[in-house]
Amino acid sequence: MPEKPSRFRDPTKQSMLLTALYIAQEQYGYLSEEAMERTAARLGLTLKDVYSTASFYTMFRTQPLGKYVIQVCEGLSCFLVGGAERLVDYISRKLNIQPGQTTPDGLFTLQTVQCLASCGTSPTLKVNDELYEDMTPDKVDRLLDQLAGR
Amino acid sequence: MPFERILLRNVDVPNSEKIGTYLERGGYQALRKALQEYTPDELIEIVKASKLRGRGGAGFPAGLKWGFMPKGDVTKYVCVNTDEGEPGTFKDRLLVERDPHQVIEGTIIASYAVGAHRAFVYIRGEFFMGVKRWIKAIADAYDHGFLGKNILGSGFDLDLSVHRGAGAYICGEETAMLNSLEGKRGEPRLKPPFPAQVGLYGQPTLVHNVETLANVPHIVLRGPEWYASIGTEQSTGPKIFCISGHVKRRGNYELPLGTPLRKIIFEHAGGMRDDRPLKAVIPGGASTPVLTPEYLDITMDFESLAKAGSMLGTGAIIVLDESTCMVDVARRLTKFFAHESCGRCTPCRVGTQRMLEILNRIEYGQGQEGDIDLLLSLCEGIAGRTFCPMGDAAVNPTLSTIKHFRDEYEYHIKHKRCPAA
Ligand SMILES: Cc1cc2nc3c(=O)[nH]c(=O)nc-3n(C[C@H](O)[C@H](O)[C@H](O)COP(=O)(O)O)c2cc1C
Ligand code: FES
């Protein structure tokens, strides 16, 4: 049996960290210091351990975002069929925010993301956990109206 | 005669993701056969004889990897790599969303063969539907006695669970994935030792791509000779090719390895969109070097693409027509790698950023005399000098577009504009 390096002692608790961070993010809306402290306490980790992991992954956020987070794929295959920045610009003008920003009513945040593994049905974007494929400006109009409850 | 689909045989059937559908269509018979008719060592020999190679990008022989796992009473793990993030690739998501049981069946057989009693699925955080499908499929597999204790009365036990990543391309690299599974930053580990020796929690670990594992039940059920008769001598079996970009019919096409590129683009994918001339093809995902139209008659297998100076990679074919600016292609793909560099080692972290700056300025008409050489020397400083293989991947778009389309770079620099814009 190969000798176990010491860093592999007590692996199971830290293994739950990503899951725990998802739960904390869901409860607090984002990973506030309090959320990370509570996660650390629950798993018997230090705040440094938790922060070190949380800060590595783009899906963990350390500030509040809009109710609907719109993530537009800026990958090559999306660009080739009229997506990427063309779609970003369209949404940007429509919502009057730049990528990275949130509308003043807190409803929408606009972000760009890397390839969403839907290149055969691109252009693609995600709203929260939902994937939208073959997007056109028309479809974006309808989607945003629907989300805004109009 | 059209090729009989093997891996995608279920995906267009209604409710294909349900265990009932899978069972009706002959699912889990391979597992029964594996457990009742073969010893673990026999299964390893079967997979070796099939000459199955990994579908996650590197094409490593699967049977060999199974054989590297130590024998005997050691805690061992199996990990299912569902991190699919290589731009242009969208096959694993399809397999997991539409036919998760096929992958689970392959995973159980692989675990039995290498003597692992605990297996993990690592799935990209963005694949929310995939997470849901995995969880449901695993629960149903437990209910039917395909997972858990004493599977189908064989005495073999296996537990399987899903771990969700959280947005990081590098976590598809197997050792980064292991760190992420342990709840750490998803930074790669130094190899060797390889995961088969020291993997998850320091224990021997078999890591496979989703598509690789999906092949396993078919190999067991129909035999390695049948399997090896598909494809070429060195690249056997079916492959899911993901076609995107400027073609008429984009999508996933399952074809034998060794199918000519021309046939895939002009027959299966319906040819070029608006019948424009083809300019270049990225044959295997963002990290594989571009090919020019002279290579259209190449056969899509590991050996032919290597000979042409490129790679089969994930089999993700991105087709570019004459309207495409090749500097822009390099710039976009480099942006991806710069964004996804985990930051651990300097050549990759800083090198890709510097490359992106230069590619940006060339594309926007601010390129300077000597920029091409500067790019080439940066590539030289990155390739082969990074902690993990991502550095080699990151330079390929730039190196290969300079190699084949140097005149376009020169035009941008000389005329201070993009000819395509
Ligand atoms: C930067 C990088 C990213 C990778 N991403 C993936 C991925 O998303 N999915 C995958 O299956 N393999 C990926 N790989 C390959 C894995 O490291 C590993 O070789 C593979 O999962 C082994 O499975 P296979 O033998 O079935 O192909 C990646 C490799 C590198 C260097
Ligand atoms: S490039 Fe947008 S989904 Fe792949």
XYZ file of C-alpha atoms and ligand atoms in Angstrom:
606
model
C 0.000 0.000 0.000
C 1.533 3.362 -0.951
C 2.399 5.631 1.944
C -0.250 8.281 2.394
C 1.046 11.838 2.306
C -0.046 13.629 5.456
C -2.214 16.104 3.565
C -4.655 13.284 2.898
C -5.509 12.817 6.551
C -9.186 13.198 7.377
C -10.271 13.745 3.800
C -14.017 13.356 4.083
C -15.018 16.612 5.709
C -13.175 18.890 3.335
C -14.581 16.855 0.444
C -17.977 18.290 1.333
C -16.705 21.838 0.998
C -17.909 22.600 -2.532
C -21.339 21.215 -1.718
C -21.428 23.183 1.542
C -20.451 26.367 -0.286
C -23.280 25.876 -2.776
C -25.713 25.530 0.112
C -24.319 28.590 1.908
C -24.485 30.592 -1.313
C -28.088 29.576 -1.771
C -28.978 30.601 1.780
C -27.098 33.883 1.897
C -27.388 34.808 -1.780
C -23.611 35.057 -1.933
C -20.593 33.962 0.081
C -20.375 36.666 2.700
C -17.692 36.422 5.350
C -20.345 35.178 7.740
C -21.399 32.473 5.289
C -17.817 31.305 4.912
C -17.195 31.395 8.673
C -20.245 29.255 9.311
C -19.206 26.829 6.595
C -15.748 26.584 8.137
C -17.188 25.930 11.591
C -19.563 23.269 10.286
C -16.802 21.344 8.562
C -14.098 21.924 11.152
C -11.954 23.874 8.670
C -10.235 27.209 8.990
C -11.636 30.308 7.302
C -8.458 30.339 5.242
C -9.164 26.822 3.893
C -12.676 27.837 2.958
C -11.644 31.106 1.353
C -8.808 29.436 -0.523
C -11.191 26.995 -2.156
C -14.103 29.410 -2.650
C -11.955 31.999 -4.393
C -10.725 29.473 -6.962
C -14.076 28.727 -8.573
C -15.955 31.189 -10.754
C -19.374 29.952 -9.691
C -18.829 31.069 -6.120
C -19.570 34.743 -5.682
C -18.410 36.985 -2.904
C -20.910 39.737 -3.603
C -24.661 39.822 -4.170
C -25.864 39.556 -7.764
C -29.192 40.164 -9.477
C -32.160 37.845 -9.163
C -31.458 36.607 -12.666
C -27.837 36.138 -13.630
C -27.554 36.124 -17.417
C -24.376 34.440 -18.613
C -23.668 34.754 -22.301
C -21.193 32.321 -23.849
C -18.351 34.148 -25.563
C -16.807 30.987 -27.034
C -15.605 30.663 -30.624
C -18.440 28.420 -31.815
C -20.994 30.884 -30.453
C -19.200 33.798 -32.093
C -19.133 32.041 -35.484
C -22.919 31.941 -35.637
C -23.652 35.452 -34.463
C -23.437 35.025 -30.703
C -20.789 36.029 -28.177
C -20.245 39.818 -28.098
C -23.076 40.481 -30.534
C -25.485 38.923 -28.098
C -23.734 40.553 -25.143
C -23.995 43.980 -26.813
C -27.645 43.447 -27.563
C -28.504 42.529 -23.973
C -26.191 45.225 -22.686
C -28.068 47.920 -24.616
C -31.431 46.508 -23.718
C -30.765 46.375 -19.991
C -28.511 49.408 -20.022
C -25.730 47.661 -18.102
C -22.244 46.486 -18.981
C -21.062 42.899 -18.459
C -20.313 42.502 -14.769
C -23.031 44.949 -13.750
C -26.475 44.555 -12.191
C -29.592 46.551 -13.099
C -30.538 49.137 -10.431
C -33.730 47.196 -9.600
C -31.576 44.175 -8.745
C -33.337 42.005 -11.315
C -30.587 41.247 -13.829
C -26.836 40.738 -13.749
C -25.026 40.361 -17.069
C -21.885 38.233 -17.344
C -19.845 36.572 -20.049
C -18.750 32.946 -19.654
C -16.645 30.395 -21.489
C -17.944 27.567 -23.689
C -21.113 26.023 -22.246
C -20.741 22.764 -24.182
C -23.675 23.617 -26.454
C -21.653 24.652 -29.488
C -23.901 22.656 -31.846
C -26.921 24.691 -30.757
C -25.188 28.012 -30.284
C -25.510 30.943 -29.630
C -26.104 30.008 -26.033
C -26.662 31.708 -22.745
C -27.626 30.679 -19.251
C -30.013 32.326 -16.828
C -29.256 31.061 -13.341
C -29.235 27.280 -13.816
C -31.231 27.186 -17.034
C -29.579 26.828 -20.441
C -30.995 28.605 -23.528
C -29.859 27.478 -26.968
C -30.073 28.816 -30.535
C -30.582 32.320 -29.179
C -31.593 35.240 -31.394
C -32.356 38.857 -30.421
C -36.072 38.001 -30.732
C -35.775 35.123 -28.338
C -33.765 37.302 -25.952
C -36.568 39.913 -26.021
C -39.172 37.332 -25.133
C -37.024 35.746 -22.441
C -36.241 39.043 -20.726
C -39.898 40.116 -20.856
C -40.954 36.863 -19.350
C -38.378 37.062 -16.562
C -39.265 40.654 -15.800
C -42.887 39.494 -15.479
C -44.137 41.745 -18.232
C -25.097 1.781 -45.440
C -25.258 4.266 -42.566
C -23.224 3.396 -39.509
C -25.276 1.711 -36.809
C -25.178 3.992 -33.807
C -23.786 2.392 -30.687
C -23.158 5.066 -28.072
C -26.007 7.273 -29.269
C -28.444 4.444 -29.939
C -30.777 5.567 -27.181
C -30.531 9.332 -27.140
C -33.413 10.062 -29.523
C -35.829 7.612 -27.896
C -38.494 9.287 -25.727
C -37.561 9.245 -22.025
C -34.157 7.861 -22.930
C -32.738 8.965 -19.579
C -35.100 6.732 -17.584
C -33.924 3.401 -16.230
C -37.055 1.688 -17.594
C -36.228 2.789 -21.125
C -32.636 1.695 -20.727
C -33.676 -1.733 -19.434
C -36.215 -2.196 -22.227
C -33.486 -1.542 -24.732
C -31.171 -4.165 -23.314
C -29.473 -2.073 -20.649
C -27.535 -3.620 -17.744
C -27.182 -6.947 -19.568
C -23.484 -6.260 -20.018
C -23.149 -5.751 -16.270
C -24.845 -9.073 -15.607
C -22.567 -10.772 -18.105
C -19.444 -9.104 -16.672
C -20.246 -10.108 -13.104
C -21.407 -13.640 -13.878
C -19.098 -14.747 -16.660
C -15.807 -12.924 -16.163
C -13.195 -12.414 -13.505
C -11.839 -8.885 -13.076
C -8.602 -9.887 -14.825
C -10.514 -11.313 -17.766
C -12.354 -8.028 -18.136
C -9.083 -6.129 -18.198
C -7.896 -8.458 -20.973
C -11.143 -7.894 -22.884
C -10.771 -4.137 -22.745
C -7.117 -4.444 -23.765
C -8.129 -6.626 -26.727
C -10.769 -4.081 -27.785
C -7.975 -1.490 -28.056
C -10.335 1.135 -26.634
C -8.551 4.463 -26.216
C -9.568 7.292 -23.894
C -12.032 9.810 -25.331
C -11.123 12.637 -22.936
C -8.482 14.061 -25.249
C -5.269 12.114 -24.825
C -6.300 8.761 -26.344
C -4.487 6.640 -23.783
C -5.271 2.877 -24.063
C -7.967 2.154 -21.487
C -7.043 -1.493 -20.883
C -3.460 -0.517 -20.134
C -4.660 2.002 -17.566
C -6.880 -0.611 -15.920
C -3.862 -2.895 -15.775
C -1.804 -0.198 -14.002
C -4.169 -0.267 -11.044
C -2.538 -2.302 -8.260
C -4.102 -5.650 -7.462
C -5.153 -6.827 -4.072
C -6.816 -5.424 -1.034
C -6.054 -1.735 -1.365
C -8.651 1.025 -1.219
C -9.125 2.131 -4.828
C -11.366 4.633 -6.524
C -12.907 5.242 -9.921
C -13.726 8.762 -11.120
C -16.017 9.686 -13.979
C -14.849 12.858 -15.670
C -17.916 14.907 -16.688
C -16.126 18.224 -16.687
C -16.433 18.727 -20.460
C -15.179 22.248 -21.055
C -12.909 22.063 -24.091
C -14.422 24.682 -26.432
C -16.218 22.988 -29.297
C -17.020 19.828 -27.330
C -20.606 18.882 -26.436
C -20.802 15.099 -26.440
C -20.451 14.181 -22.766
C -23.312 16.488 -21.838
C -25.508 14.683 -24.370
C -24.531 11.244 -23.040
C -25.155 12.220 -19.433
C -28.413 14.067 -20.027
C -29.916 11.524 -22.412
C -28.363 8.177 -21.511
C -26.790 8.301 -18.040
C -27.331 4.604 -17.372
C -25.035 3.628 -20.212
C -22.231 5.522 -18.435
C -23.186 4.115 -15.033
C -23.115 0.583 -16.417
C -19.635 1.183 -17.837
C -18.521 2.655 -14.520
C -19.711 -0.362 -12.521
C -17.946 -2.772 -14.885
C -14.724 -0.732 -14.719
C -14.907 -0.598 -10.910
C -15.402 -4.354 -10.709
C -12.458 -4.939 -13.053
C -10.032 -2.791 -11.049
C -11.435 -3.726 -7.635
C -12.823 -0.349 -6.562
C -15.784 -0.151 -4.211
C -16.239 3.582 -4.317
C -16.687 5.681 -7.430
C -17.281 9.381 -7.921
C -18.822 11.387 -10.703
C -17.264 14.805 -11.082
C -19.525 17.075 -13.096
C -19.050 20.608 -14.322
C -20.907 23.063 -12.113
C -22.639 24.618 -15.099
C -24.325 21.341 -16.096
C -27.378 21.715 -13.918
C -29.565 19.378 -15.969
C -26.691 16.878 -16.016
C -26.433 16.996 -12.218
C -30.133 16.271 -11.905
C -29.955 13.434 -14.400
C -26.939 11.874 -12.665
C -28.594 12.019 -9.246
C -31.836 10.463 -10.467
C -30.089 7.776 -12.508
C -27.806 6.776 -9.629
C -30.763 6.568 -7.232
C -32.654 4.343 -9.699
C -29.588 2.148 -10.204
C -29.433 1.623 -6.429
C -33.149 0.752 -6.357
C -32.627 -1.908 -9.001
C -29.666 -3.446 -7.218
C -27.074 -2.309 -9.770
C -25.309 -0.248 -7.115
C -24.777 -0.789 -3.407
C -24.077 -4.067 -1.648
C -23.839 -7.440 -3.379
C -24.673 -6.200 -6.880
C -26.875 -8.745 -8.700
C -25.902 -11.340 -6.144
C -22.270 -11.265 -7.207
C -20.821 -10.297 -3.859
C -19.374 -7.148 -5.434
C -20.168 -3.830 -3.689
C -19.983 -0.369 -5.199
C -21.089 3.062 -4.086
C -21.380 5.923 -6.552
C -22.086 9.594 -5.874
C -22.045 12.895 -7.706
C -19.792 15.827 -6.934
C -20.505 19.130 -8.586
C -17.635 21.351 -9.680
C -18.000 25.098 -9.562
C -16.647 26.645 -12.723
C -13.030 25.936 -13.687
C -11.940 24.360 -16.987
C -8.727 23.100 -15.432
C -10.715 20.736 -13.190
C -11.134 18.543 -16.283
C -7.436 17.737 -15.988
C -7.483 14.557 -13.962
C -5.251 15.555 -11.049
C -6.917 18.966 -10.721
C -10.198 17.080 -10.619
C -8.917 14.940 -7.749
C -7.985 18.051 -5.778
C -11.401 19.507 -6.458
C -13.074 16.285 -5.308
C -11.111 16.642 -2.078
C -12.621 20.103 -1.604
C -9.470 21.987 -2.503
C -8.483 24.500 -5.144
C -8.592 22.743 -8.490
C -4.897 23.015 -9.225
C -3.149 20.152 -11.010
C -0.718 17.894 -9.180
C 2.682 16.995 -10.469
C 2.784 13.731 -12.471
C 4.212 11.210 -11.807
C 2.898 9.757 -9.624
C -0.078 9.076 -11.871
C -3.560 8.707 -10.389
C -3.415 4.923 -10.903
C -0.642 4.926 -8.292
C -1.470 7.902 -6.061
C -4.863 9.435 -6.762
C -7.860 10.471 -4.735
C -6.984 10.697 -1.013
C -3.615 9.258 -1.969
C -5.131 5.976 -3.171
C -4.926 4.333 -6.612
C -7.589 5.910 -8.814
C -8.891 5.163 -12.286
C -10.081 8.307 -14.092
C -12.099 8.073 -17.272
C -13.999 10.325 -19.562
C -17.764 9.786 -19.873
C -17.602 8.688 -23.507
C -14.819 6.174 -22.782
C -16.932 4.488 -20.103
C -19.996 4.474 -22.371
C -18.094 2.130 -24.709
C -17.445 -0.478 -22.026
C -20.871 -2.207 -21.853
C -20.868 -2.687 -25.635
C -17.379 -4.198 -25.580
C -18.423 -6.666 -22.886
C -21.710 -7.553 -24.563
C -20.549 -7.890 -28.154
C -16.932 -8.846 -27.627
C -13.603 -7.148 -28.221
C -13.194 -8.610 -31.734
C -16.416 -6.978 -32.880
C -15.329 -3.708 -31.272
C -11.838 -3.741 -32.744
C -13.292 -4.387 -36.197
C -14.726 -0.856 -36.116
C -12.350 1.989 -36.912
C -8.681 1.673 -37.808
C -5.876 -0.571 -36.609
C -4.750 1.862 -33.908
C -7.990 3.739 -33.298
C -10.834 1.328 -32.738
C -14.514 1.794 -32.104
C -17.083 4.488 -32.635
C -16.461 8.138 -31.828
C -18.865 10.965 -31.248
C -17.754 13.894 -33.401
C -19.074 17.298 -32.330
C -19.403 19.619 -35.299
C -19.853 23.343 -34.886
C -19.137 26.523 -36.801
C -19.868 27.233 -40.439
C -21.636 24.067 -41.570
C -25.253 23.484 -42.555
C -26.055 20.858 -39.905
C -24.162 21.244 -36.674
C -24.405 18.563 -34.035
C -23.103 15.281 -32.657
C -22.394 12.515 -35.168
C -21.376 9.062 -34.080
C -19.109 7.494 -36.705
C -16.291 4.970 -36.788
C -12.873 6.369 -35.963
C -11.046 6.802 -39.244
C -13.973 8.432 -41.073
C -12.607 11.003 -43.548
C -12.923 14.614 -42.432
C -14.376 15.537 -45.829
C -17.160 13.044 -45.422
C -18.017 14.306 -41.940
C -18.226 17.923 -43.059
C -19.750 17.542 -46.521
C -22.017 14.527 -46.059
C -22.983 14.264 -42.437
C -22.946 17.945 -41.584
C -24.463 18.886 -44.950
C -21.530 20.941 -46.218
C -20.602 24.566 -45.748
C -23.177 27.085 -44.617
C -24.205 29.297 -47.582
C -21.800 27.153 -49.654
C -18.883 29.415 -48.868
C -15.393 27.986 -49.340
C -13.796 26.311 -46.370
C -10.809 28.086 -44.890
C -9.686 26.014 -41.925
C -10.751 23.294 -39.523
C -9.970 22.857 -35.847
C -10.177 19.062 -35.704
C -10.360 18.138 -32.033
C -11.319 21.030 -29.780
C -9.792 24.391 -28.935
C -6.411 23.014 -27.962
C -5.739 21.158 -31.216
C -3.759 22.843 -34.030
C -5.806 24.093 -37.017
C -5.711 22.315 -40.356
C -6.066 23.822 -43.836
C -8.275 22.489 -46.685
C -5.392 20.383 -48.070
C -6.014 18.097 -45.123
C -9.680 17.482 -45.934
C -9.023 13.888 -46.968
C -7.411 13.049 -43.671
C -9.090 10.260 -41.719
C -10.226 11.181 -38.254
C -8.217 8.901 -35.998
C -5.476 9.402 -33.436
C -2.577 8.391 -35.688
C -3.518 10.332 -38.833
C -4.054 13.573 -36.976
C -0.800 13.194 -35.095
C 0.963 12.663 -38.412
C -0.605 15.862 -39.750
C 0.793 17.797 -36.782
C -2.518 18.069 -34.993
C -4.554 15.906 -32.616
C -7.856 14.073 -32.488
C -8.396 15.580 -29.029
C -12.048 15.304 -28.058
C -13.231 14.943 -31.663
C -14.726 18.440 -31.621
C -14.564 19.743 -35.182
C -14.891 23.510 -35.555
C -15.363 24.477 -39.202
C -14.322 27.929 -40.402
C -15.276 29.478 -43.737
C -13.381 32.058 -45.762
C -14.967 35.007 -43.924
C -13.111 34.048 -40.737
C -10.115 36.063 -39.531
C -7.516 33.591 -38.310
C -5.844 36.121 -36.011
C -9.217 36.597 -34.385
C -9.620 32.825 -33.979
C -6.241 32.622 -32.240
C -7.126 35.627 -30.102
C -10.463 34.185 -28.982
C -9.017 30.799 -28.115
C -6.053 32.364 -26.330
C -8.483 34.471 -24.335
C -10.091 31.246 -23.206
C -6.797 29.763 -22.041
C -5.685 32.995 -20.378
C -8.995 33.122 -18.544
C -8.835 29.476 -17.508
C -5.180 29.328 -16.461
C -5.287 28.200 -12.842
C -2.504 30.646 -12.036
C -0.276 28.147 -10.329
C 2.709 28.379 -12.664
C 4.132 31.516 -14.233
C 4.651 30.479 -17.877
C 0.971 29.634 -18.237
C -0.447 32.460 -16.091
C 1.689 35.311 -17.383
C 2.562 33.857 -20.772
C -1.024 33.472 -21.938
C -1.832 37.012 -20.757
C 1.092 38.446 -22.708
C 0.065 36.461 -25.787
C -3.467 37.779 -25.499
C -2.274 41.380 -25.272
C -0.261 40.986 -28.448
C -3.020 39.152 -30.323
C -5.477 41.856 -29.267
C -3.328 44.633 -30.571
C -2.670 42.858 -33.873
C -6.378 42.211 -34.377
C -7.251 45.833 -33.592
C -4.722 47.234 -36.036
C -2.092 48.238 -33.503
C 0.316 45.415 -34.165
C 3.989 46.223 -34.322
C 6.883 45.022 -36.390
C 8.303 41.964 -34.615
C 5.035 40.951 -32.931
C 4.905 37.630 -34.761
C 8.370 36.712 -33.545
C 7.450 37.874 -30.082
C 4.430 35.555 -30.138
C 6.573 32.675 -31.318
C 9.121 33.217 -28.595
C 6.380 33.426 -25.963
C 4.981 30.119 -27.226
C 8.419 28.616 -26.919
C 8.636 29.846 -23.343
C 5.311 28.230 -22.448
C 5.133 24.894 -24.282
C 6.747 22.088 -22.339
C 7.559 24.404 -19.432
C 4.317 24.399 -17.526
C 3.239 22.395 -14.516
C 0.458 20.620 -16.441
C -0.329 19.997 -20.133
C -2.504 23.105 -20.348
C 0.487 25.186 -21.419
C 1.022 23.000 -24.482
C -2.658 23.340 -25.318
C -2.673 27.096 -24.884
C -0.038 27.810 -27.523
C -1.568 25.631 -30.244
C -4.087 28.124 -31.663
C -1.397 30.771 -32.079
C 1.382 28.491 -33.297
C -0.791 26.739 -35.855
C -2.440 29.882 -37.225
C 0.967 31.517 -37.624
C 2.211 28.388 -39.346
C -0.613 28.228 -41.881
C -1.777 31.860 -42.072
C 1.294 33.954 -41.390
C 0.358 36.277 -44.273
C -2.816 37.239 -42.409
C -0.833 38.269 -39.360
C 1.501 40.259 -41.593
C -1.414 41.961 -43.327
C -2.881 43.068 -39.997
C 0.429 44.509 -38.885
C 1.306 46.172 -42.183
C -2.108 47.638 -43.028
C -3.107 48.281 -39.406
C -6.464 46.604 -39.832
C -8.225 43.270 -40.073
C -8.982 42.347 -43.685
C -12.155 40.562 -42.589
C -13.584 43.407 -40.505
C -6.340 21.238 -19.335
C -6.986 19.894 -19.442
C -8.371 19.779 -19.409
C -8.994 18.540 -19.511
N -10.355 18.476 -19.488
C -10.971 17.264 -19.578
C -12.391 17.171 -19.536
O -13.111 18.174 -19.421
N -12.948 15.937 -19.618
C -12.190 14.794 -19.733
O -12.748 13.701 -19.789
N -10.845 14.863 -19.774
C -10.221 16.063 -19.698
N -8.843 16.118 -19.711
C -8.098 14.845 -19.774
C -7.947 14.224 -18.380
O -6.796 14.771 -17.759
C -7.778 12.725 -18.448
O -6.754 12.429 -19.336
C -9.017 11.991 -18.893
O -10.127 12.306 -18.096
C -8.759 10.505 -18.843
O -9.874 9.808 -19.342
P -9.795 8.926 -20.657
O -8.587 8.050 -20.544
O -11.077 8.172 -20.607
O -9.725 9.867 -21.805
C -8.206 17.368 -19.629
C -6.817 17.482 -19.668
C -6.207 18.719 -19.585
C -4.722 18.802 -19.620
S -18.761 28.108 -27.737
Fe -20.616 28.719 -26.845
S -21.377 26.838 -26.176
Fe -19.447 26.251 -26.929
